Coordinates of C-alpha atoms and ligand atoms in Angstrom, one line a residue:
M30 CA 0.1 0.2 0.1
E31 CA 1.2 3.6 -1.1
V32 CA 1.6 6.1 2.3
K33 CA -1.3 8.2 1.1
K34 CA -3.5 5.0 1.6
I35 CA -2.1 4.0 4.6
L36 CA -2.9 6.9 6.2
E37 CA -6.0 7.3 4.9
E38 CA -7.6 4.1 5.8
S39 CA -5.9 4.6 9.5
S40 CA -7.8 7.8 9.8
H41 CA -11.2 5.7 8.6
Y42 CA -10.5 2.4 10.6
V43 CA -8.2 3.6 13.7
M44 CA -9.0 5.5 16.6
N45 CA -7.7 9.0 16.5
T46 CA -6.1 9.2 20.0
Y47 CA -2.1 10.2 18.9
K48 CA -0.5 12.4 17.1
R49 CA 1.3 10.8 14.3
S50 CA 4.0 12.1 11.4
P51 CA 3.3 11.0 8.1
I52 CA 5.7 8.3 7.8
V53 CA 5.0 4.9 7.3
L54 CA 7.7 2.4 9.4
R55 CA 8.1 -0.7 7.6
K56 CA 11.6 -2.5 8.8
G57 CA 14.4 -2.1 11.6
R58 CA 18.1 -2.9 11.6
G59 CA 19.9 -2.0 14.6
M60 CA 19.5 2.2 14.8
K61 CA 18.0 2.2 11.7
V62 CA 14.1 2.0 10.2
W63 CA 13.3 2.5 6.6
G64 CA 9.5 3.7 5.4
S65 CA 7.7 1.8 3.3
D66 CA 8.9 4.5 0.5
G67 CA 12.2 3.0 1.3
K68 CA 13.5 5.8 3.0
E69 CA 16.3 5.5 5.5
Y70 CA 16.1 7.1 9.3
L71 CA 18.6 7.1 12.3
D72 CA 15.8 6.6 14.9
F73 CA 16.6 8.4 18.2
V74 CA 13.6 7.5 20.0
G75 CA 13.9 4.0 19.5
G76 CA 9.9 3.3 20.6
I77 CA 10.1 5.8 23.5
A78 CA 12.6 4.0 25.6
V79 CA 11.5 0.5 24.4
N80 CA 13.9 -0.4 21.6
I81 CA 17.4 -0.6 24.2
L82 CA 18.7 -2.8 22.2
G83 CA 18.1 -1.3 18.9
H84 CA 15.5 -3.0 16.3
C85 CA 15.4 -6.4 15.5
H86 CA 18.3 -7.4 17.6
P87 CA 19.1 -10.9 16.4
K88 CA 19.4 -12.8 20.1
V89 CA 15.6 -11.4 20.6
V90 CA 14.5 -12.3 17.2
V91 CA 16.3 -15.8 17.4
A92 CA 14.8 -16.1 20.8
L93 CA 11.3 -15.5 19.9
Q94 CA 11.5 -17.6 16.6
K95 CA 12.1 -20.7 19.1
Q96 CA 9.9 -19.7 21.7
A97 CA 7.2 -19.5 19.4
Q98 CA 7.8 -22.9 17.9
R99 CA 7.5 -24.1 21.1
L100 CA 4.5 -22.6 22.9
L101 CA 3.2 -19.1 22.6
H102 CA 0.7 -19.1 25.6
V103 CA -0.1 -20.8 28.7
S104 CA -2.3 -19.9 31.4
N105 CA -1.4 -18.3 34.7
L106 CA -3.1 -21.7 35.9
Y107 CA 0.2 -23.3 35.3
Y108 CA 4.0 -22.5 35.4
S109 CA 6.0 -21.9 32.2
E110 CA 9.9 -22.1 32.7
P111 CA 10.6 -18.4 30.6
Q112 CA 8.5 -17.0 33.2
I113 CA 10.2 -18.0 36.0
K114 CA 13.7 -17.8 34.3
L115 CA 12.9 -14.5 33.8
A116 CA 11.5 -13.6 37.6
K117 CA 14.9 -15.2 38.4
M118 CA 17.3 -13.3 36.6
L119 CA 15.6 -9.7 37.5
V120 CA 15.8 -10.9 41.7
E121 CA 18.9 -11.7 40.8
H122 CA 20.0 -8.3 39.6
S123 CA 17.9 -5.9 41.5
F124 CA 17.0 -5.3 45.4
A125 CA 13.9 -7.0 44.6
D126 CA 12.9 -10.5 45.9
K127 CA 9.9 -10.8 43.8
V128 CA 7.7 -9.9 40.6
F129 CA 4.4 -9.8 39.4
F130 CA 4.2 -9.7 35.3
C131 CA 2.1 -7.6 33.1
N132 CA 1.5 -6.3 29.9
S133 CA 2.5 -2.5 30.0
G134 CA 4.0 0.2 32.2
A135 CA 0.4 1.3 33.2
E136 CA -0.7 -2.4 33.9
A137 CA 2.1 -2.1 36.1
T138 CA 1.6 1.0 37.9
E139 CA -1.7 -0.8 38.8
A140 CA -0.1 -3.3 40.3
A141 CA 2.3 -1.3 42.4
I142 CA -0.6 0.6 43.6
K143 CA -2.6 -2.4 44.5
L144 CA 0.3 -4.2 46.4
A145 CA 0.9 -0.5 48.5
R146 CA -2.8 -0.6 49.5
K147 CA -3.1 -3.9 50.4
Y148 CA 0.7 -3.8 52.3
A149 CA -1.2 -1.4 54.3
K150 CA -4.0 -2.9 55.2
E151 CA -2.2 -6.0 56.2
N152 CA 0.6 -4.7 58.0
L153 CA -0.1 -0.5 59.2
S154 CA -2.8 0.8 62.0
G155 CA -5.4 3.0 61.0
H156 CA -7.0 3.0 57.1
R157 CA -3.9 3.6 55.3
F158 CA -4.1 4.1 51.2
E159 CA -2.9 7.4 49.9
I160 CA -0.3 7.7 47.6
I161 CA 1.8 10.5 47.3
T162 CA 3.0 11.6 43.9
T163 CA 4.9 14.2 42.0
L164 CA 2.9 17.7 39.5
N165 CA 4.3 17.0 36.2
S166 CA 4.8 13.0 36.5
F167 CA 3.4 10.4 34.3
H168 CA 2.7 6.4 35.1
G169 CA 0.5 5.6 32.3
R170 CA -3.3 6.5 31.5
T171 CA -5.2 3.3 32.9
M172 CA -7.7 5.5 35.9
G173 CA -5.2 4.4 38.3
A174 CA -2.6 5.0 36.9
L175 CA -3.6 8.5 35.3
S176 CA -4.6 9.5 38.7
A177 CA -1.4 8.8 40.1
T178 CA -0.1 11.1 37.0
G179 CA 0.5 14.6 38.1
Q180 CA -0.9 16.2 34.9
L181 CA -3.7 17.8 34.3
K182 CA -4.0 17.5 30.6
F183 CA -4.1 13.9 30.7
Q184 CA -6.6 13.5 33.1
K185 CA -9.2 15.8 32.0
G186 CA -12.2 14.4 30.6
F187 CA -12.0 11.1 32.7
E188 CA -13.1 12.6 35.6
P189 CA -13.5 11.4 38.4
L190 CA -10.4 10.3 38.9
L191 CA -9.4 7.2 41.4
P192 CA -9.3 8.6 45.3
G193 CA -6.0 8.4 47.4
F194 CA -3.7 10.2 45.4
T195 CA -1.8 13.6 46.5
H196 CA 0.8 15.3 43.9
V197 CA 3.5 17.7 45.4
E198 CA 6.3 19.2 43.9
F199 CA 9.0 17.5 42.2
D200 CA 12.6 17.3 43.9
N201 CA 11.0 19.4 46.7
I202 CA 11.6 17.2 50.3
D203 CA 9.8 20.1 52.6
I204 CA 6.6 19.8 50.4
L205 CA 6.5 16.6 50.4
K206 CA 6.9 16.1 54.2
R207 CA 4.5 18.4 54.7
A208 CA 2.3 16.4 52.3
L209 CA 2.0 13.4 54.7
T210 CA -1.5 12.3 56.5
D211 CA -2.8 9.5 58.7
K212 CA -3.7 7.8 55.5
T213 CA -0.3 8.3 53.4
C214 CA 0.6 4.6 52.9
A215 CA 3.4 5.4 49.8
V216 CA 5.1 7.8 47.7
M217 CA 5.8 7.0 44.2
L218 CA 8.0 8.6 41.9
E219 CA 9.9 8.6 38.3
L220 CA 13.6 9.2 39.0
I221 CA 13.9 10.8 36.0
Q222 CA 10.3 12.8 35.2
A223 CA 10.9 11.8 30.9
E224 CA 7.8 12.6 29.9
G225 CA 7.6 15.3 31.5
G226 CA 10.3 16.6 29.9
V227 CA 13.9 14.7 31.7
K228 CA 13.4 16.2 34.5
L229 CA 16.2 14.7 36.9
A230 CA 15.8 14.7 41.0
S231 CA 18.6 15.5 43.1
P232 CA 20.5 12.7 45.1
E233 CA 20.3 14.6 48.4
Y234 CA 15.9 14.9 47.9
L235 CA 16.2 10.9 46.9
K236 CA 17.8 10.0 49.9
N237 CA 16.1 12.0 51.9
V238 CA 12.7 11.0 50.4
R239 CA 14.0 7.1 51.4
E240 CA 14.2 8.4 55.0
L241 CA 11.5 10.2 55.5
C242 CA 9.4 7.0 54.1
D243 CA 11.3 5.0 56.5
K244 CA 10.9 7.0 59.4
N245 CA 7.2 7.0 58.4
K246 CA 6.6 3.7 57.5
L247 CA 5.9 4.7 54.1
L248 CA 6.9 2.4 51.4
L249 CA 8.6 4.2 48.1
I250 CA 7.8 3.1 44.7
L251 CA 10.1 3.6 42.3
D252 CA 8.5 4.1 38.2
E253 CA 11.2 2.6 36.6
V254 CA 9.3 2.1 33.5
Q255 CA 11.1 4.6 31.3
T256 CA 14.8 5.0 33.1
G257 CA 14.9 0.9 33.6
M258 CA 16.9 -1.6 31.5
G259 CA 19.9 0.5 30.9
R260 CA 18.7 3.5 29.7
T261 CA 20.7 5.3 32.6
G262 CA 24.1 3.8 32.1
R263 CA 22.8 1.2 35.4
L264 CA 20.5 -1.6 35.0
F265 CA 18.1 0.6 36.8
A266 CA 18.2 4.6 37.4
Y267 CA 18.2 3.7 41.4
E268 CA 21.9 2.2 41.2
N269 CA 22.9 5.4 40.6
Y270 CA 21.3 7.9 43.8
D271 CA 22.3 4.6 46.2
I272 CA 18.5 4.1 47.3
T273 CA 16.6 1.3 46.8
P274 CA 13.1 1.2 46.6
D275 CA 10.0 -1.3 48.1
I276 CA 8.4 -1.3 45.0
M277 CA 9.4 -0.8 41.4
T278 CA 7.7 -1.1 38.3
L279 CA 9.1 -1.6 34.4
A280 CA 8.0 -2.2 31.2
K281 CA 9.6 0.0 28.2
G282 CA 13.0 -1.6 27.0
L283 CA 11.7 -5.1 28.9
G284 CA 10.9 -6.7 26.3
S285 CA 12.8 -5.3 23.2
G286 CA 9.6 -4.1 22.1
V287 CA 7.4 -7.4 22.7
P288 CA 5.0 -5.7 25.5
I289 CA 5.5 -6.4 28.7
G290 CA 6.0 -5.3 31.9
A291 CA 6.8 -6.1 35.4
M292 CA 6.0 -5.1 39.1
L293 CA 9.2 -6.1 41.8
A294 CA 8.9 -6.0 45.4
T295 CA 11.0 -6.7 47.9
D296 CA 9.5 -10.1 50.0
K297 CA 8.1 -8.0 53.2
V298 CA 6.2 -6.3 50.8
A299 CA 4.9 -8.6 48.4
S300 CA 3.8 -11.4 50.8
S301 CA 0.9 -9.0 51.1
F302 CA -0.6 -10.5 47.4
H303 CA -2.1 -14.2 48.2
P304 CA -3.8 -16.2 45.4
G305 CA -6.3 -14.3 43.4
D306 CA -5.5 -10.7 44.8
H307 CA -4.5 -9.8 41.9
G308 CA -3.8 -11.3 38.0
S309 CA -3.3 -11.0 34.2
T310 CA -4.3 -13.4 31.3
F311 CA -1.2 -12.6 29.6
G312 CA 1.4 -11.6 32.3
G313 CA 4.4 -13.3 32.1
N314 CA 3.2 -15.1 29.1
P315 CA 6.1 -17.5 27.6
I316 CA 7.0 -15.4 24.4
A317 CA 7.2 -12.4 26.0
C318 CA 8.9 -13.2 29.2
A319 CA 11.5 -15.5 26.0
A320 CA 12.5 -11.4 24.2
A321 CA 12.7 -10.2 27.7
I322 CA 15.5 -12.8 29.3
A323 CA 17.0 -12.5 25.6
T324 CA 17.3 -8.7 26.7
L325 CA 18.3 -9.1 29.3
E326 CA 21.3 -11.5 28.7
T327 CA 22.6 -9.3 26.2
L328 CA 22.2 -5.7 27.9
L329 CA 23.9 -7.7 31.1
E330 CA 26.9 -9.4 28.4
D331 CA 29.8 -8.0 30.3
G332 CA 28.4 -4.8 30.8
I333 CA 29.4 -3.5 26.9
I334 CA 26.5 -1.9 26.4
L335 CA 25.7 -0.8 29.5
D336 CA 29.3 1.0 29.0
Q337 CA 28.2 2.4 26.0
C338 CA 25.3 4.0 27.3
R339 CA 27.6 5.6 29.7
R340 CA 29.7 6.7 27.4
M341 CA 27.6 8.1 24.3
G342 CA 25.5 9.4 27.0
A343 CA 28.2 11.6 28.1
Y344 CA 29.3 11.8 24.4
L345 CA 25.7 13.4 23.4
L346 CA 25.2 15.5 26.5
N347 CA 28.6 17.3 25.9
A348 CA 28.0 18.0 22.1
L349 CA 24.0 19.3 22.9
H350 CA 25.9 21.8 25.5
G351 CA 28.1 22.9 22.5
L352 CA 25.0 23.4 20.9
K353 CA 23.7 25.1 23.5
K354 CA 26.4 27.4 23.3
E355 CA 26.1 27.9 19.8
Y356 CA 22.2 28.5 19.8
S357 CA 21.6 30.1 23.2
N358 CA 18.6 32.6 22.6
V359 CA 16.3 29.0 21.5
I360 CA 17.7 26.4 23.9
S361 CA 17.9 27.3 28.0
D362 CA 18.7 23.6 29.4
V363 CA 20.4 20.5 28.6
R364 CA 19.9 17.7 31.0
G365 CA 20.1 14.1 31.1
K366 CA 21.8 10.9 32.5
G367 CA 22.8 7.8 30.0
L368 CA 20.7 8.0 27.1
L369 CA 18.0 9.7 28.4
V370 CA 18.4 12.8 27.3
G371 CA 16.4 16.2 27.0
M372 CA 17.3 19.8 25.6
E373 CA 14.6 22.5 26.7
L374 CA 13.7 25.3 24.1
T375 CA 12.5 28.3 25.0
M376 CA 9.9 27.6 21.5
E377 CA 7.8 24.7 20.8
C378 CA 9.9 22.1 19.0
T379 CA 7.1 20.5 16.7
P380 CA 8.9 22.5 13.9
L381 CA 12.4 20.7 14.3
V382 CA 11.1 18.1 14.9
N383 CA 9.4 17.4 11.6
S384 CA 12.4 19.1 9.9
C385 CA 14.8 16.4 11.1
L386 CA 12.5 13.6 10.3
E387 CA 12.8 15.3 6.5
Q388 CA 16.5 14.9 6.9
G389 CA 15.8 11.3 8.3
I390 CA 16.4 11.6 11.8
I391 CA 13.7 10.7 14.1
I392 CA 13.9 12.5 17.3
N393 CA 10.9 13.3 20.0
C394 CA 9.3 16.2 21.3
T395 CA 7.9 16.2 24.9
A396 CA 5.9 18.6 27.6
G397 CA 6.1 20.5 24.5
N398 CA 9.2 22.1 24.4
V399 CA 12.0 19.4 25.3
L400 CA 13.3 17.9 22.6
R401 CA 14.2 13.9 24.1
F402 CA 16.8 11.3 23.1
A403 CA 16.2 8.2 24.4
P404 CA 18.3 6.2 21.3
P405 CA 19.0 2.9 21.1
L406 CA 21.9 1.8 23.5
I407 CA 24.0 0.8 21.2
V408 CA 24.1 3.9 18.8
Q409 CA 27.4 4.5 18.1
E410 CA 29.6 8.2 17.9
K411 CA 29.7 8.4 14.3
E412 CA 25.6 8.1 14.5
I413 CA 25.2 10.9 17.3
D414 CA 27.6 12.8 15.1
H415 CA 25.5 12.7 11.6
M416 CA 21.9 13.0 14.0
L417 CA 24.3 16.7 15.6
D418 CA 25.0 17.9 12.3
V419 CA 21.2 17.8 10.8
L420 CA 19.7 19.2 14.3
D421 CA 22.5 22.3 14.0
N422 CA 21.2 23.0 10.4
V423 CA 17.7 22.3 11.4
F424 CA 18.8 25.4 14.6
A425 CA 20.7 27.6 11.6
R426 CA 17.2 27.4 9.9
F427 CA 15.3 28.3 12.7
V428 CA 17.3 30.8 15.0
Ligands
PLP8 C1 5.4 5.3 29.2 C2 5.8 5.4 30.6 C3 4.4 4.3 31.7 C4 3.5 4.0 30.8 O1 3.8 2.6 30.1 P1 2.8 2.0 28.9 O2 3.4 0.8 28.8 O3 2.2 2.9 28.2 O4 1.8 2.1 30.1 C5 4.4 4.9 32.6 N1 5.5 5.2 33.5 C6 6.2 5.8 32.7 C7 7.7 6.3 33.7 C8 6.6 5.7 31.4 O5 7.3 6.7 31.1

């Protein structure tokens, strides 16, 4: 089908929930994707922090092929090996003791909310159910996750939201302290507000939040849906900050593009879930777990990819700081960790994103005026250089 026809049929048959660029992607390998018209792109969005190993990594593809020939799905009424193997790997490489599997980030948030409430019910006196989250956060689109999300633009039109959420300013420990009530059971945070414009929490704040939670018997839930799986140069972003959560959510990069989410917790917290308390038909399904196992194995192999992520992240950040000097009237800030990098502009970034797209570079705009770079962790210097050349040209044209 030609592009025009696909766009027409999409608007005819698919619900109108996405603002999309008018390109149809058909094939991907590593950092590259190709449009149906044959045009080649360098992908610095990577499925929004999903394709951490690049497109169609051979190890993931082969693992999927093998698993597809053996077993696609069994119900969680029975055991399947890939699920147990993946849970063991996640536990062995994190703070957690137990894993619950689901299919997306929003579902992982829902599972975390339910576990926090159940834990409070079984372990704390009084009816404690409130969860404090931060303004400008993003935790997903389902009603519970949407209620946790601290951005009105996502919530408008869907009220009433789920009760029991308080939103406070990010990276401000005093305001968080003042928001505690005798109903509070947990604090939920992104270490870096990714959708909110790549905003980093300070290490002191995160330490203080952990202490505050300990002192008040609150659970700390870290949403690592976007920052997890090596994105910040460590397998999980909390490893950068010398803290551990009680609950952590994962999704995006976990399956290299195959839908899978996970909610991890310590034994102390996880033991509040009993048979029948929570579940998912597809959660931990063999094909999704096979993709995640291959992803984790590849990611952890000799630490090469994590090391590359740190080096390329530093390289990208430094180069963007250079651009900021050159175009200081439009670029107001550059920040990030590993390969989650944001460039804040004094203008809307959509025209720049479109211009880059025309020149074969896929970058993304978040929070209206922040260019977000979340490329595969296998990105190389020469690819970053090429992207920067294009970006430089685009800035020169717009300024
Ligand atoms: C993307 C994202 C989610 C939601 O994940 P979905 O798979 O789209 O439901 C939740 N939290 C964070 C931090 C995210 O970046």
